[in-house]
């Protein structure tokens, strides 16, 4: 944790409300996100108990498994969930745009993409498990399920796996998204409680964030956001209701279970939409929109794969797929960090503290400085900046700046409060700099040793050429009956 | 010993189960917890009486599921477990003996059951021909600061390459080779307690304690089926942490010696067991022994809400978690850190660097926000 | 939804919260009385809902005891036979000491029965009482298996007409009896096949479950194991344990004959006789 974030938490303790960690929103927020709050039966790996899901704050769908240990009821639940999620997801496939690429065929990309919002990290993990437990099912054979179930499984898997990709917003956990933008006066561990986190950010009138957060810890006032339910609720309310259903299955008994879980889901449903409102209150950062474009591409590609009848996502990544995923993630993380810093002075502030970035006033500028002769002559303007920041940058370090994203500069010299740098990229071909391209004396500037430049992907062998040291080529996916027979108990 | 009895009051010492013993290792620096555990104080009851009931509870569904899975693994003379051990450790077919150490007729006392376990383990360690393969419901013992705790591991397996193995049955699932890391870690800590107890027993019997393997067999349901699968867990690290913590507990006497003579955590229960001790008095008593609160306590210690409240009242930076504390270079209170940040407080010796950083952070934060 | 239902729901939610508050405060008595009140309100809610619904859909009502067969459903043939009779049938198929769980599974799979574990809970005690009041009055008793300490083994049931050797449990006996169970179930299915009768799917599932823990049974994911293969594989392992197990059982049986009276021989030694045994 940066000293800055720590300081923000201290200030939150003192003032009694959460402190801003960002001036813009660093995640895209859909105009019509789908909120998904799953509950699981305690003690079971992936037995769904209920879910509240929908795109309209006023009209949540409540899905309930009145006896979560019943396999057929679970798949009925999955089919019901598919009926809500799939039309929402597939609705985004209708409108596409053509993307031109240099040196490659243009391709079609969906104009917008679906966005799932879950309460927290554990709901995200449960979404992945739900996907895992349904994507291998088949619509025919002895263990047939509704045809929509495996499709749902593959979409849930896609969303949950995509959420690991730094900066992706196709599936967001509310606690994570909020924590990215606000610092509370409690520990990160306690921030995982959505009610208490929102208590800090937006306490009810007349209450401090600290008090609201404490109150939010009472499961009777604010039931846990799931997927785990409150053990007291399980013992006192849920267990008798499920027993009643077991003894006399029927709509009335099912309604009683539904009534019970609704009390646990309603408050979280309202919290989720408050989280949406809080996040909407921040203007969207430039990088967030760019990353959403990548998300749309990823969504489109997966939809195509699905339409072409590709196999379900494997249980384990092959060695090459794993290595390339890791490399992709690292690149995405670096560029995500850089983009946020360039989008947001509050994020940049943390880098200024560590000396990787600085702001200051231009005290000297030589926009006409050039290197090379004749046709090789290139504009290399020189700048000297006076800063109060503790600069820790070596000569030759490449720098970027939020104000002129296309430019790259290089550290020439750091002398106390004076930093001299040379603009080495993005000056164009002209003999003189275009007006405004080079900061003038008196300008406020910010430079940082962060790069969100595109880096070519690491070169890895094709999956069929996986070296034996890494397990050799992965076996081709052959659907096995074991997959769909696997009990879900 | 009398000293501990006085601290606890007129109730029997609360026995430690493996889970509780494993939790001792979670926050070894906390004197409050060390003293109360050593004295066998019922921390849950104490916290409730103080008005800060512990936030824990186990769902009846989880309990039922755990019991059902254990029964499944143990059915028909541990038929499932035998299959796993044959697959996992190459247990030879002839080694299939099953002994239920708990099945000794009537409703035996812990003492009797422990004696029976002792006898059979001794026999097994002494003579290979007399040794069984699976021992169900063994009852082990561990001394914690002078108090005996009885511990019941799920199964002890013997003669896997001449060594005893602890078998730990857990009902959390392993999906595609992955389980929740917290749960695996908790299982490993708990299994380490059993390994230690069994080693202690062998040593007492004059056998080589190293005959108890540091590899325990973890049995969990695999994927979404109920079918048990086995994994070997190396618990050497957990054992080392546990030993260290237990030796610290043994030295808890030194802390106790420094406490006021008349100090007691007695709840003074009436005939119905309802505590009558005035709450302010109890609060004072508990506060006499210093705590080291950390947010991690929220999932391991019954007193967590009380200690958190105390830390908050004192404006402690502990409240915000280790990461924040590290970033603050160990500055103890919120007001001190904020004072250094806004320059209203002169840094003490050794605080110059963190003060400089905080002042800078304060300026940049104001500028950027 | 009517106002009455709304009001009841509100009351239900409030009561639930109070119950849980009471439980958290460890106030058992208050929790119980609140819970009772809660059940009452829930019943009223059920009733109010029923009053609203057209009565055609569901017939069972809350007043009906849950043990009773559902209205309109035909009674299963097993239900006409007393529980002890059904248990006896299952144990006769198996021919070895078995747990209540195994008896229920076997009876359900092979006899299409619907025994419940709870029905077996008090069986052994009832049998013992009957035996003690008039010894050997019945043609058979459902009785205990004997541990090597001559006490009643926890959870295992046997039949009094079996030889003591079969009712004794040595260290290898659980394994031997498990393998025998697999063989008996497989043989039962083979007999059905020979008679041209369809194999109940429950029987196949039971056999799969048992066969999974018998080494050497070929596993095909699509099909249940072949009964003949199960018999062959289980016999192969049985061969390994049979001699040692028979010896151990014989020793226990001899001791039981020497030291226990009739009732103890059937239902297990008492603490007193065990202490004598221990001292000797």
PDB file of N, CA and C in Angstrom, chain B residues 301-352:
ATOM      1  N   UNK B 301     -10.448 -14.933  16.675  1.00  0.00           N
ATOM      2  CA  UNK B 301     -10.495 -14.788  18.133  1.00  0.00           C
ATOM      3  C   UNK B 301     -11.858 -14.293  18.610  1.00  0.00           C
ATOM      4  N   UNK B 302     -12.360 -14.950  19.666  1.00  0.00           N
ATOM      5  CA  UNK B 302     -13.677 -14.591  20.209  1.00  0.00           C
ATOM      6  C   UNK B 302     -13.738 -13.154  20.712  1.00  0.00           C
ATOM      7  N   UNK B 303     -12.582 -12.652  21.146  1.00  0.00           N
ATOM      8  CA  UNK B 303     -12.572 -11.316  21.758  1.00  0.00           C
ATOM      9  C   UNK B 303     -12.391 -10.193  20.726  1.00  0.00           C
ATOM     10  N   UNK B 304     -12.384 -10.543  19.438  1.00  0.00           N
ATOM     11  CA  UNK B 304     -11.954  -9.583  18.412  1.00  0.00           C
ATOM     12  C   UNK B 304     -12.709  -8.254  18.453  1.00  0.00           C
ATOM     13  N   UNK B 305     -14.026  -8.287  18.637  1.00  0.00           N
ATOM     14  CA  UNK B 305     -14.776  -7.026  18.598  1.00  0.00           C
ATOM     15  C   UNK B 305     -14.434  -6.139  19.798  1.00  0.00           C
ATOM     16  N   UNK B 306     -14.196  -6.788  20.931  1.00  0.00           N
ATOM     17  CA  UNK B 306     -13.814  -6.019  22.120  1.00  0.00           C
ATOM     18  C   UNK B 306     -12.471  -5.331  21.880  1.00  0.00           C
ATOM     19  N   UNK B 307     -11.509  -6.103  21.394  1.00  0.00           N
ATOM     20  CA  UNK B 307     -10.164  -5.556  21.199  1.00  0.00           C
ATOM     21  C   UNK B 307     -10.158  -4.498  20.089  1.00  0.00           C
ATOM     22  N   UNK B 308     -11.002  -4.701  19.076  1.00  0.00           N
ATOM     23  CA  UNK B 308     -11.068  -3.714  17.997  1.00  0.00           C
ATOM     24  C   UNK B 308     -11.597  -2.385  18.538  1.00  0.00           C
ATOM     25  N   UNK B 309     -12.626  -2.503  19.370  1.00  0.00           N
ATOM     26  CA  UNK B 309     -13.214  -1.303  19.968  1.00  0.00           C
ATOM     27  C   UNK B 309     -12.173  -0.559  20.800  1.00  0.00           C
ATOM     28  N   UNK B 310     -11.407  -1.340  21.557  1.00  0.00           N
ATOM     29  CA  UNK B 310     -10.360  -0.771  22.393  1.00  0.00           C
ATOM     30  C   UNK B 310      -9.307  -0.066  21.530  1.00  0.00           C
ATOM     31  N   UNK B 311      -8.911  -0.753  20.421  1.00  0.00           N
ATOM     32  CA  UNK B 311      -7.911  -0.177  19.516  1.00  0.00           C
ATOM     33  C   UNK B 311      -8.440   1.112  18.878  1.00  0.00           C
ATOM     34  N   UNK B 312      -9.736   1.120  18.558  1.00  0.00           N
ATOM     35  CA  UNK B 312     -10.345   2.299  17.937  1.00  0.00           C
ATOM     36  C   UNK B 312     -10.372   3.456  18.923  1.00  0.00           C
ATOM     37  N   UNK B 313     -10.741   3.164  20.161  1.00  0.00           N
ATOM     38  CA  UNK B 313     -10.799   4.205  21.185  1.00  0.00           C
ATOM     39  C   UNK B 313      -9.416   4.815  21.387  1.00  0.00           C
ATOM     40  N   UNK B 314      -8.387   3.986  21.278  1.00  0.00           N
ATOM     41  CA  UNK B 314      -7.026   4.471  21.458  1.00  0.00           C
ATOM     42  C   UNK B 314      -6.442   5.074  20.187  1.00  0.00           C
ATOM     43  N   UNK B 315      -7.236   5.079  19.107  1.00  0.00           N
ATOM     44  CA  UNK B 315      -6.764   5.644  17.848  1.00  0.00           C
ATOM     45  C   UNK B 315      -5.580   4.882  17.270  1.00  0.00           C
ATOM     46  N   UNK B 316      -5.535   3.573  17.500  1.00  0.00           N
ATOM     47  CA  UNK B 316      -4.385   2.789  17.061  1.00  0.00           C
ATOM     48  C   UNK B 316      -4.401   2.558  15.559  1.00  0.00           C
ATOM     49  N   UNK B 317      -3.212   2.596  14.957  1.00  0.00           N
ATOM     50  CA  UNK B 317      -3.137   2.319  13.516  1.00  0.00           C
ATOM     51  C   UNK B 317      -3.250   0.822  13.231  1.00  0.00           C
ATOM     52  N   UNK B 318      -3.183  -0.003  14.280  1.00  0.00           N
ATOM     53  CA  UNK B 318      -3.371  -1.452  14.114  1.00  0.00           C
ATOM     54  C   UNK B 318      -4.698  -1.732  13.429  1.00  0.00           C
ATOM     55  N   UNK B 319      -5.638  -0.866  13.741  1.00  0.00           N
ATOM     56  CA  UNK B 319      -6.991  -0.989  13.245  1.00  0.00           C
ATOM     57  C   UNK B 319      -7.057  -1.110  11.718  1.00  0.00           C
ATOM     58  N   UNK B 320      -6.097  -0.496  11.049  1.00  0.00           N
ATOM     59  CA  UNK B 320      -6.168  -0.392   9.597  1.00  0.00           C
ATOM     60  C   UNK B 320      -5.452  -1.523   8.881  1.00  0.00           C
ATOM     61  N   UNK B 321      -4.828  -2.402   9.654  1.00  0.00           N
ATOM     62  CA  UNK B 321      -4.209  -3.556   9.030  1.00  0.00           C
ATOM     63  C   UNK B 321      -2.719  -3.391   8.828  1.00  0.00           C
ATOM     64  N   UNK B 322      -2.094  -4.529   8.619  1.00  0.00           N
ATOM     65  CA  UNK B 322      -0.645  -4.574   8.550  1.00  0.00           C
ATOM     66  C   UNK B 322      -0.102  -3.716   7.408  1.00  0.00           C
ATOM     67  N   UNK B 323      -0.787  -3.758   6.237  1.00  0.00           N
ATOM     68  CA  UNK B 323      -0.270  -3.016   5.081  1.00  0.00           C
ATOM     69  C   UNK B 323      -0.156  -1.529   5.375  1.00  0.00           C
ATOM     70  N   UNK B 324      -1.207  -0.990   6.022  1.00  0.00           N
ATOM     71  CA  UNK B 324      -1.186   0.434   6.347  1.00  0.00           C
ATOM     72  C   UNK B 324      -0.098   0.711   7.365  1.00  0.00           C
ATOM     73  N   UNK B 325       0.001  -0.156   8.362  1.00  0.00           N
ATOM     74  CA  UNK B 325       1.005   0.036   9.399  1.00  0.00           C
ATOM     75  C   UNK B 325       2.405   0.016   8.807  1.00  0.00           C
ATOM     76  N   UNK B 326       2.624  -0.903   7.866  1.00  0.00           N
ATOM     77  CA  UNK B 326       3.928  -0.964   7.208  1.00  0.00           C
ATOM     78  C   UNK B 326       4.200   0.328   6.446  1.00  0.00           C
ATOM     79  N   UNK B 327       3.153   0.799   5.739  1.00  0.00           N
ATOM     80  CA  UNK B 327       3.326   2.034   4.959  1.00  0.00           C
ATOM     81  C   UNK B 327       3.587   3.220   5.880  1.00  0.00           C
ATOM     82  N   UNK B 328       3.126   3.126   7.134  1.00  0.00           N
ATOM     83  CA  UNK B 328       3.317   4.227   8.082  1.00  0.00           C
ATOM     84  C   UNK B 328       4.593   4.049   8.898  1.00  0.00           C
ATOM     85  N   UNK B 329       5.376   3.050   8.532  1.00  0.00           N
ATOM     86  CA  UNK B 329       6.636   2.845   9.229  1.00  0.00           C
ATOM     87  C   UNK B 329       6.445   2.621  10.721  1.00  0.00           C
ATOM     88  N   UNK B 330       5.319   2.020  11.099  1.00  0.00           N
ATOM     89  CA  UNK B 330       5.130   1.641  12.489  1.00  0.00           C
ATOM     90  C   UNK B 330       4.662   2.745  13.414  1.00  0.00           C
ATOM     91  N   UNK B 331       4.269   3.904  12.888  1.00  0.00           N
ATOM     92  CA  UNK B 331       3.719   4.957  13.754  1.00  0.00           C
ATOM     93  C   UNK B 331       2.466   4.405  14.445  1.00  0.00           C
ATOM     94  N   UNK B 332       2.384   4.563  15.766  1.00  0.00           N
ATOM     95  CA  UNK B 332       1.420   3.782  16.527  1.00  0.00           C
ATOM     96  C   UNK B 332      -0.017   4.307  16.472  1.00  0.00           C
ATOM     97  N   UNK B 333      -0.198   5.628  16.434  1.00  0.00           N
ATOM     98  CA  UNK B 333      -1.571   6.123  16.494  1.00  0.00           C
ATOM     99  C   UNK B 333      -1.899   6.997  15.286  1.00  0.00           C
ATOM    100  N   UNK B 334      -3.205   7.095  15.042  1.00  0.00           N
ATOM    101  CA  UNK B 334      -3.696   7.880  13.920  1.00  0.00           C
ATOM    102  C   UNK B 334      -3.340   9.353  14.105  1.00  0.00           C
ATOM    103  N   UNK B 335      -3.514   9.863  15.340  1.00  0.00           N
ATOM    104  CA  UNK B 335      -3.284  11.294  15.528  1.00  0.00           C
ATOM    105  C   UNK B 335      -1.802  11.618  15.400  1.00  0.00           C
ATOM    106  N   UNK B 336      -0.950  10.693  15.847  1.00  0.00           N
ATOM    107  CA  UNK B 336       0.491  10.907  15.699  1.00  0.00           C
ATOM    108  C   UNK B 336       0.866  10.969  14.208  1.00  0.00           C
ATOM    109  N   UNK B 337       0.340  10.008  13.434  1.00  0.00           N
ATOM    110  CA  UNK B 337       0.660   9.972  12.005  1.00  0.00           C
ATOM    111  C   UNK B 337       0.146  11.227  11.299  1.00  0.00           C
ATOM    112  N   UNK B 338      -1.071  11.641  11.643  1.00  0.00           N
ATOM    113  CA  UNK B 338      -1.632  12.837  11.005  1.00  0.00           C
ATOM    114  C   UNK B 338      -0.882  14.090  11.446  1.00  0.00           C
ATOM    115  N   UNK B 339      -0.448  14.098  12.692  1.00  0.00           N
ATOM    116  CA  UNK B 339       0.331  15.227  13.203  1.00  0.00           C
ATOM    117  C   UNK B 339       1.655  15.360  12.464  1.00  0.00           C
ATOM    118  N   UNK B 340       2.292  14.210  12.215  1.00  0.00           N
ATOM    119  CA  UNK B 340       3.544  14.236  11.457  1.00  0.00           C
ATOM    120  C   UNK B 340       3.278  14.706  10.037  1.00  0.00           C
ATOM    121  N   UNK B 341       2.115  14.297   9.490  1.00  0.00           N
ATOM    122  CA  UNK B 341       1.793  14.636   8.101  1.00  0.00           C
ATOM    123  C   UNK B 341       1.544  16.127   7.929  1.00  0.00           C
ATOM    124  N   UNK B 342       0.827  16.734   8.875  1.00  0.00           N
ATOM    125  CA  UNK B 342       0.540  18.164   8.681  1.00  0.00           C
ATOM    126  C   UNK B 342       1.590  19.044   9.352  1.00  0.00           C
ATOM    127  N   UNK B 343       2.593  18.404   9.905  1.00  0.00           N
ATOM    128  CA  UNK B 343       3.705  19.173  10.444  1.00  0.00           C
ATOM    129  C   UNK B 343       3.459  19.734  11.826  1.00  0.00           C
ATOM    130  N   UNK B 344       2.305  19.458  12.431  1.00  0.00           N
ATOM    131  CA  UNK B 344       2.014  20.003  13.757  1.00  0.00           C
ATOM    132  C   UNK B 344       2.775  19.240  14.840  1.00  0.00           C
ATOM    133  N   UNK B 345       3.344  18.107  14.450  1.00  0.00           N
ATOM    134  CA  UNK B 345       4.064  17.293  15.421  1.00  0.00           C
ATOM    135  C   UNK B 345       5.517  17.168  14.965  1.00  0.00           C
ATOM    136  N   UNK B 346       6.441  17.357  15.911  1.00  0.00           N
ATOM    137  CA  UNK B 346       7.850  17.208  15.551  1.00  0.00           C
ATOM    138  C   UNK B 346       8.210  15.731  15.625  1.00  0.00           C
ATOM    139  N   UNK B 347       8.833  15.218  14.578  1.00  0.00           N
ATOM    140  CA  UNK B 347       9.160  13.791  14.586  1.00  0.00           C
ATOM    141  C   UNK B 347      10.125  13.426  15.688  1.00  0.00           C
ATOM    142  N   UNK B 348       9.894  12.299  16.310  1.00  0.00           N
ATOM    143  CA  UNK B 348      10.809  11.800  17.329  1.00  0.00           C
ATOM    144  C   UNK B 348      12.012  11.164  16.671  1.00  0.00           C
ATOM    145  N   UNK B 349      12.895  10.643  17.492  1.00  0.00           N
ATOM    146  CA  UNK B 349      14.096  10.058  16.943  1.00  0.00           C
ATOM    147  C   UNK B 349      13.740   8.833  16.106  1.00  0.00           C
ATOM    148  N   UNK B 350      14.324   8.744  14.922  1.00  0.00           N
ATOM    149  CA  UNK B 350      14.050   7.611  14.035  1.00  0.00           C
ATOM    150  C   UNK B 350      12.798   7.810  13.204  1.00  0.00           C
ATOM    151  N   UNK B 351      12.048   8.890  13.455  1.00  0.00           N
ATOM    152  CA  UNK B 351      10.810   9.128  12.707  1.00  0.00           C
ATOM    153  C   UNK B 351      10.988  10.121  11.562  1.00  0.00           C
ATOM    154  N   UNK B 352      12.217  10.619  11.410  1.00  0.00           N
ATOM    155  CA  UNK B 352      12.424  11.686  10.438  1.00  0.00           C
ATOM    156  C   UNK B 352      12.004  11.272   9.031  1.00  0.00           C
TER     157      UNK B 352
END
